[in-house]
Amino acid sequence: MVNAIWKNINEGKIEPVYLLTGIEQHLIDTTVKRLLKAMPDIDDSSVIRFDLEETPIEAVLEEADTLPFLEDRKLIIANNASFLKASDKTKEKVVHNIALLESWLSNPSPTATVVFLAPYEKLDGRKKIVKVMQQRAIVVEAMPLTGKDLTTWIQNEAGTNGIKISPEIAQVLVDMAGDSLLTLSNEIAKIGMYMNGSGEVTREIVEKLVPRLPEMDVFRLTDAYMTGNVKRTISIYHDLLRNGEEPIMLTSLIAGQIRLMIHVTSLVKKGYQQQQIAKTLNVHPYRVKLIMDNRSIPKMERLLLILQKLAHIDHQLKSTSGKRERVLEIFFMEPLRA
């Protein structure tokens, strides 16, 4: 959906009202940048900005209905549209004339584009203003992308940098860098520069240029250990040691990953969805997705046993002055029975 909206913006089909909502800030920022680029008479300094936590909506509408002075069309950014989410009367500093906004949305100014920013995970669909806004505005839902949506976004982003990337290599990129769109955008731009803006991205190029996130490596290490693949486990472990990771830190990170698996597994059984779990545990949704998609996660009893063993390893590592690398390596080589 967002790609179709961006396509229209790029073609100069600018609508009078946009609503950008969600927690994926990069999608919000990119949409605003595309609007700016598509309105050549306007630069960033001439964008009119309002903070709706400090300014009533009436001021935004009055500005929108005032004819522009030098440009054909104004670009107005109205941030923090908190009246679109569930009310918290204790935090409200400004009283907004919502009825006036509802009326204005039925006939918005033809000489202004007003962009409402609601950077929240969820809007209050029970509110009339939310329903009206969703009907009258062009809505960009800036939520974390997953699956085919994320792959399509990566391929489109690669295209803007003059390069091509297959779905398989896009997944390699995500496995190494995570699913933060800002991080992926920066990495794709770097790859595009390396390739002089042409050609097909290969696994070798990704592995050469993109640094792995430590948590991604720890996930790979933990997954290899729990599936009983000793050879792969030791190989990943040695790679991490060569990259300067310390056994004590790795033990702590692995234990954290196991605890996360326990919490996610428990919440899934209670019927929680990915975004709910991520919010409840205060972790990135992609980490939750990796665990939910992993069919090889052992039963709770085995996870608890691994955690118990890691506590013992942690004590050993902190009380020995010998080769700490060997302590964790022996742990990885021992078969685990629940």
Short mmCIF file of C-alpha atoms in Angstrom, two decimals:
data_model
loop_
_atom_site.label_atom_id
_atom_site.label_comp_id
_atom_site.label_asym_id
_atom_site.label_seq_id
_atom_site.Cartn_x
_atom_site.Cartn_y
_atom_site.Cartn_z
CA MET A 1 0.00 0.00 0.00
CA VAL A 2 2.72 2.49 0.94
CA ASN A 3 4.54 1.82 -2.33
CA ALA A 4 1.40 2.74 -4.30
CA ILE A 5 1.08 5.98 -2.32
CA TRP A 6 4.75 6.79 -2.92
CA LYS A 7 4.29 6.09 -6.64
CA ASN A 8 1.46 8.61 -6.84
CA ILE A 9 3.50 11.19 -4.92
CA ASN A 10 6.48 10.67 -7.24
CA GLU A 11 4.17 11.24 -10.21
CA GLY A 12 3.03 14.55 -8.74
CA LYS A 13 -0.38 13.32 -7.61
CA ILE A 14 -0.43 15.21 -4.34
CA GLU A 15 -3.51 14.93 -2.15
CA PRO A 16 -4.75 17.63 0.27
CA VAL A 17 -4.62 15.50 3.43
CA TYR A 18 -2.35 12.68 4.59
CA LEU A 19 -2.38 10.71 7.82
CA LEU A 20 0.92 9.02 8.69
CA THR A 21 0.46 6.67 11.61
CA GLY A 22 2.51 3.90 13.19
CA ILE A 23 5.82 3.29 14.93
CA GLU A 24 8.11 2.76 11.92
CA GLN A 25 9.63 6.25 11.87
CA HIS A 26 11.62 5.64 8.69
CA LEU A 27 8.43 5.14 6.66
CA ILE A 28 7.02 8.38 8.07
CA ASP A 29 10.21 10.33 7.35
CA THR A 30 10.50 8.88 3.85
CA THR A 31 6.92 9.82 2.99
CA VAL A 32 7.50 13.41 4.10
CA LYS A 33 10.74 13.55 2.08
CA ARG A 34 8.93 12.27 -1.01
CA LEU A 35 6.26 14.93 -0.61
CA LEU A 36 8.94 17.59 -0.34
CA LYS A 37 10.70 16.31 -3.45
CA ALA A 38 7.42 16.25 -5.37
CA MET A 39 6.70 19.89 -4.46
CA PRO A 40 9.64 21.74 -6.06
CA ASP A 41 8.51 25.20 -4.89
CA ILE A 42 8.95 24.13 -1.27
CA ASP A 43 12.10 23.30 0.66
CA ASP A 44 12.46 22.07 4.21
CA SER A 45 12.79 25.62 5.59
CA SER A 46 9.44 26.67 4.12
CA VAL A 47 7.47 23.73 5.53
CA ILE A 48 4.99 24.97 8.14
CA ARG A 49 5.13 22.79 11.24
CA PHE A 50 2.79 22.50 14.22
CA ASP A 51 2.97 20.45 17.40
CA LEU A 52 -0.60 19.46 18.23
CA GLU A 53 0.35 18.82 21.83
CA GLU A 54 1.10 22.55 22.10
CA THR A 55 -1.15 24.13 19.44
CA PRO A 56 -4.91 23.69 18.87
CA ILE A 57 -6.08 22.19 15.59
CA GLU A 58 -7.84 25.48 14.75
CA ALA A 59 -4.44 27.09 14.09
CA VAL A 60 -3.55 24.36 11.60
CA LEU A 61 -6.83 24.71 9.72
CA GLU A 62 -6.58 28.50 9.65
CA GLU A 63 -3.09 28.26 8.17
CA ALA A 64 -4.26 25.71 5.60
CA ASP A 65 -7.12 27.95 4.49
CA THR A 66 -4.86 31.00 4.14
CA LEU A 67 -3.66 31.43 0.57
CA PRO A 68 0.07 30.79 0.07
CA PHE A 69 2.23 33.84 -0.58
CA LEU A 70 5.01 32.66 -2.91
CA GLU A 71 4.16 29.04 -3.65
CA ASP A 72 1.25 27.45 -5.45
CA ARG A 73 0.73 25.09 -2.55
CA LYS A 74 1.69 24.95 1.12
CA LEU A 75 3.03 21.90 2.92
CA ILE A 76 1.88 21.77 6.55
CA ILE A 77 3.11 19.13 9.01
CA ALA A 78 0.90 18.65 12.08
CA ASN A 79 2.77 16.39 14.49
CA ASN A 80 1.57 14.50 17.55
CA ALA A 81 -2.09 14.11 16.59
CA SER A 82 -2.76 12.44 19.93
CA PHE A 83 -6.50 13.12 19.71
CA LEU A 84 -6.63 10.15 17.31
CA LYS A 85 -5.61 7.66 19.99
CA ALA A 86 -7.26 6.69 23.26
CA SER A 87 -7.67 9.77 25.46
CA ASP A 88 -5.53 10.43 28.49
CA LYS A 89 -7.13 13.47 30.10
CA THR A 90 -4.29 13.87 32.60
CA LYS A 91 -1.78 14.52 29.79
CA GLU A 92 -3.87 16.75 27.51
CA LYS A 93 -2.48 20.31 27.41
CA VAL A 94 -4.61 21.59 24.53
CA VAL A 95 -8.32 21.37 23.77
CA HIS A 96 -8.94 20.75 20.06
CA ASN A 97 -12.10 21.67 18.14
CA ILE A 98 -12.58 18.20 16.71
CA ALA A 99 -15.99 19.04 15.21
CA LEU A 100 -14.33 21.81 13.18
CA LEU A 101 -11.70 19.37 11.93
CA GLU A 102 -14.36 16.85 10.92
CA SER A 103 -16.16 19.54 8.94
CA TRP A 104 -12.93 20.79 7.34
CA LEU A 105 -11.95 17.30 6.19
CA SER A 106 -15.06 17.14 4.01
CA ASN A 107 -13.78 20.17 2.10
CA PRO A 108 -10.04 20.66 2.68
CA SER A 109 -8.08 23.59 1.30
CA PRO A 110 -7.15 23.22 -2.39
CA THR A 111 -3.94 25.23 -1.89
CA ALA A 112 -2.42 23.26 0.98
CA THR A 113 -1.31 19.73 1.77
CA VAL A 114 -1.72 18.95 5.45
CA VAL A 115 0.14 15.95 6.83
CA PHE A 116 -1.07 14.69 10.19
CA LEU A 117 1.54 12.65 12.06
CA ALA A 118 0.26 10.14 14.59
CA PRO A 119 3.38 8.11 15.52
CA TYR A 120 1.49 5.63 17.66
CA GLU A 121 1.08 1.88 17.49
CA LYS A 122 -2.70 2.07 17.47
CA LEU A 123 -5.43 4.66 16.90
CA ASP A 124 -8.77 4.61 18.67
CA GLY A 125 -11.09 3.24 15.99
CA ARG A 126 -14.13 4.00 18.15
CA LYS A 127 -13.66 7.74 17.70
CA LYS A 128 -15.62 9.46 14.96
CA ILE A 129 -12.65 11.66 14.03
CA VAL A 130 -10.52 8.56 13.39
CA LYS A 131 -13.16 7.13 11.08
CA VAL A 132 -13.53 10.44 9.25
CA MET A 133 -9.77 10.84 8.92
CA GLN A 134 -9.42 7.32 7.53
CA GLN A 135 -12.15 8.06 4.98
CA ARG A 136 -10.97 11.51 3.88
CA ALA A 137 -7.17 11.32 4.15
CA ILE A 138 -4.54 9.25 2.39
CA VAL A 139 -3.43 6.93 5.17
CA VAL A 140 0.10 5.56 5.45
CA GLU A 141 0.33 2.85 8.09
CA ALA A 142 3.97 3.01 9.14
CA MET A 143 4.23 -0.30 10.94
CA PRO A 144 7.27 -2.62 10.95
CA LEU A 145 7.35 -4.61 7.72
CA THR A 146 7.63 -8.39 7.66
CA GLY A 147 7.65 -11.23 5.16
CA LYS A 148 6.88 -10.37 1.55
CA ASP A 149 6.17 -6.72 2.40
CA LEU A 150 9.68 -6.30 3.78
CA THR A 151 11.22 -8.13 0.79
CA THR A 152 9.30 -5.91 -1.64
CA TRP A 153 10.43 -2.80 0.23
CA ILE A 154 14.07 -3.94 0.11
CA GLN A 155 13.82 -4.61 -3.63
CA ASN A 156 12.25 -1.19 -4.25
CA GLU A 157 14.89 0.49 -2.10
CA ALA A 158 17.60 -1.34 -4.06
CA GLY A 159 15.97 -0.13 -7.28
CA THR A 160 16.18 3.49 -6.16
CA ASN A 161 19.93 2.90 -5.75
CA GLY A 162 20.20 1.43 -9.26
CA ILE A 163 20.80 -2.15 -8.17
CA LYS A 164 18.81 -5.40 -8.06
CA ILE A 165 18.40 -7.86 -5.24
CA SER A 166 16.67 -11.23 -5.25
CA PRO A 167 14.26 -12.29 -2.46
CA GLU A 168 16.84 -14.83 -1.26
CA ILE A 169 19.63 -12.26 -0.93
CA ALA A 170 17.18 -9.78 0.61
CA GLN A 171 16.61 -12.35 3.35
CA VAL A 172 20.38 -12.71 3.83
CA LEU A 173 20.53 -8.93 4.31
CA VAL A 174 17.75 -9.05 6.91
CA ASP A 175 19.38 -11.99 8.69
CA MET A 176 22.57 -9.95 9.05
CA ALA A 177 21.27 -6.43 9.67
CA GLY A 178 17.80 -6.97 11.18
CA ASP A 179 14.59 -5.40 9.91
CA SER A 180 15.03 -1.77 10.93
CA LEU A 181 14.15 0.13 7.73
CA LEU A 182 16.57 2.93 8.54
CA THR A 183 19.45 0.46 8.99
CA LEU A 184 18.48 -1.46 5.85
CA SER A 185 18.19 1.75 3.85
CA ASN A 186 21.67 2.82 4.90
CA GLU A 187 23.13 -0.62 4.12
CA ILE A 188 21.45 -0.74 0.70
CA ALA A 189 22.76 2.73 -0.12
CA LYS A 190 26.27 1.59 0.87
CA ILE A 191 25.96 -1.50 -1.33
CA GLY A 192 24.70 0.66 -4.20
CA MET A 193 27.74 2.94 -3.95
CA TYR A 194 30.06 -0.08 -3.82
CA MET A 195 28.44 -1.45 -6.99
CA ASN A 196 28.51 1.95 -8.75
CA GLY A 197 24.74 1.95 -8.99
CA SER A 198 24.30 -1.11 -11.22
CA GLY A 199 24.21 -4.90 -11.14
CA GLU A 200 22.80 -7.73 -9.02
CA VAL A 201 23.60 -7.95 -5.32
CA THR A 202 25.23 -11.24 -4.34
CA ARG A 203 25.59 -13.00 -1.01
CA GLU A 204 29.34 -12.31 -1.13
CA ILE A 205 28.76 -8.56 -1.45
CA VAL A 206 26.31 -8.52 1.46
CA GLU A 207 28.64 -10.55 3.69
CA LYS A 208 31.58 -8.33 2.75
CA LEU A 209 29.89 -4.97 3.38
CA VAL A 210 27.17 -5.49 5.99
CA PRO A 211 28.16 -5.92 9.64
CA ARG A 212 26.16 -8.49 11.56
CA LEU A 213 24.11 -7.35 14.52
CA PRO A 214 25.40 -9.09 17.67
CA GLU A 215 21.87 -10.23 18.57
CA MET A 216 21.50 -11.84 15.12
CA ASP A 217 24.71 -13.81 15.63
CA VAL A 218 23.59 -14.83 19.11
CA PHE A 219 20.27 -15.99 17.65
CA ARG A 220 22.14 -18.11 15.06
CA LEU A 221 24.43 -19.52 17.75
CA THR A 222 21.55 -20.34 20.10
CA ASP A 223 19.47 -21.87 17.32
CA ALA A 224 22.37 -24.07 16.16
CA TYR A 225 23.00 -25.29 19.71
CA MET A 226 19.37 -26.13 20.44
CA THR A 227 18.97 -28.06 17.20
CA GLY A 228 21.98 -30.20 18.12
CA ASN A 229 24.18 -29.01 15.25
CA VAL A 230 27.49 -29.07 17.14
CA LYS A 231 29.66 -28.36 14.10
CA ARG A 232 27.70 -25.26 13.14
CA THR A 233 27.51 -24.10 16.75
CA ILE A 234 31.28 -24.28 17.22
CA SER A 235 31.88 -22.60 13.85
CA ILE A 236 29.65 -19.63 14.75
CA TYR A 237 31.19 -19.47 18.23
CA HIS A 238 34.73 -19.29 16.83
CA ASP A 239 33.65 -16.58 14.38
CA LEU A 240 32.33 -14.52 17.27
CA LEU A 241 35.55 -15.01 19.24
CA ARG A 242 37.58 -13.85 16.23
CA ASN A 243 35.36 -10.76 16.08
CA GLY A 244 36.35 -9.90 19.64
CA GLU A 245 33.31 -11.18 21.54
CA GLU A 246 34.00 -12.33 25.11
CA PRO A 247 32.68 -15.69 26.46
CA ILE A 248 31.15 -13.99 29.53
CA MET A 249 29.23 -11.55 27.37
CA LEU A 250 28.13 -14.30 24.98
CA THR A 251 26.87 -16.38 27.89
CA SER A 252 24.81 -13.43 29.10
CA LEU A 253 23.41 -12.76 25.60
CA ILE A 254 22.53 -16.44 25.06
CA ALA A 255 20.79 -16.56 28.45
CA GLY A 256 18.86 -13.44 27.47
CA GLN A 257 17.81 -15.10 24.22
CA ILE A 258 16.63 -18.20 26.10
CA ARG A 259 14.64 -16.06 28.54
CA LEU A 260 13.07 -14.25 25.60
CA MET A 261 12.09 -17.59 24.07
CA ILE A 262 10.46 -18.62 27.35
CA HIS A 263 8.49 -15.36 27.58
CA VAL A 264 7.43 -15.41 23.91
CA THR A 265 6.37 -19.06 24.11
CA SER A 266 4.32 -18.34 27.22
CA LEU A 267 2.59 -15.29 25.68
CA VAL A 268 1.85 -17.12 22.42
CA LYS A 269 0.04 -19.78 24.43
CA LYS A 270 -2.06 -17.00 25.95
CA GLY A 271 -3.07 -15.81 22.48
CA TYR A 272 -0.83 -12.76 22.17
CA GLN A 273 0.13 -11.55 18.68
CA GLN A 274 3.61 -10.50 17.53
CA GLN A 275 3.17 -6.75 18.05
CA GLN A 276 1.51 -7.29 21.45
CA ILE A 277 4.36 -9.53 22.57
CA ALA A 278 7.00 -7.06 21.39
CA LYS A 279 5.30 -4.22 23.24
CA THR A 280 4.78 -6.28 26.41
CA LEU A 281 8.41 -7.44 26.50
CA ASN A 282 9.79 -4.13 25.19
CA VAL A 283 11.83 -5.78 22.42
CA HIS A 284 12.03 -5.27 18.66
CA PRO A 285 9.18 -7.04 16.79
CA TYR A 286 11.70 -8.78 14.51
CA ARG A 287 13.26 -10.65 17.43
CA VAL A 288 9.80 -11.86 18.40
CA LYS A 289 9.09 -12.85 14.79
CA LEU A 290 12.26 -14.96 14.60
CA ILE A 291 11.24 -16.89 17.69
CA MET A 292 7.61 -17.32 16.61
CA ASP A 293 8.71 -18.60 13.20
CA ASN A 294 11.25 -21.02 14.67
CA ARG A 295 9.76 -24.52 14.67
CA SER A 296 12.75 -26.08 16.44
CA ILE A 297 12.34 -24.34 19.80
CA PRO A 298 12.33 -27.03 22.52
CA LYS A 299 9.75 -27.50 25.22
CA MET A 300 9.72 -25.26 28.28
CA GLU A 301 11.47 -27.90 30.44
CA ARG A 302 14.46 -27.98 28.10
CA LEU A 303 14.66 -24.19 27.87
CA LEU A 304 14.73 -23.97 31.66
CA LEU A 305 17.45 -26.64 31.79
CA ILE A 306 19.58 -24.67 29.30
CA LEU A 307 19.11 -21.55 31.40
CA GLN A 308 20.20 -23.43 34.51
CA LYS A 309 23.33 -24.70 32.77
CA LEU A 310 24.15 -21.20 31.51
CA ALA A 311 23.98 -19.88 35.09
CA HIS A 312 26.56 -22.51 36.05
CA ILE A 313 28.73 -21.57 33.03
CA ASP A 314 28.52 -17.89 33.99
CA HIS A 315 29.78 -18.72 37.49
CA GLN A 316 32.63 -20.80 36.05
CA LEU A 317 33.69 -18.06 33.65
CA LYS A 318 33.75 -15.42 36.37
CA SER A 319 35.72 -17.59 38.80
CA THR A 320 38.38 -19.01 36.47
CA SER A 321 41.58 -17.41 35.28
CA GLY A 322 42.27 -20.04 32.64
CA LYS A 323 41.02 -20.25 29.06
CA ARG A 324 37.48 -19.01 29.34
CA GLU A 325 36.86 -19.77 25.67
CA ARG A 326 37.18 -23.49 26.39
CA VAL A 327 34.54 -23.46 29.16
CA LEU A 328 31.76 -22.31 26.83
CA GLU A 329 33.03 -24.51 24.00
CA ILE A 330 32.71 -27.63 26.18
CA PHE A 331 29.18 -26.57 27.05
CA PHE A 332 28.30 -26.37 23.36
CA MET A 333 29.76 -29.81 22.70
CA GLU A 334 27.89 -31.59 25.50
CA PRO A 335 24.59 -33.20 24.47
CA LEU A 336 21.62 -31.72 26.27
CA ARG A 337 18.88 -33.99 27.54
CA ALA A 338 15.69 -32.63 28.99
#
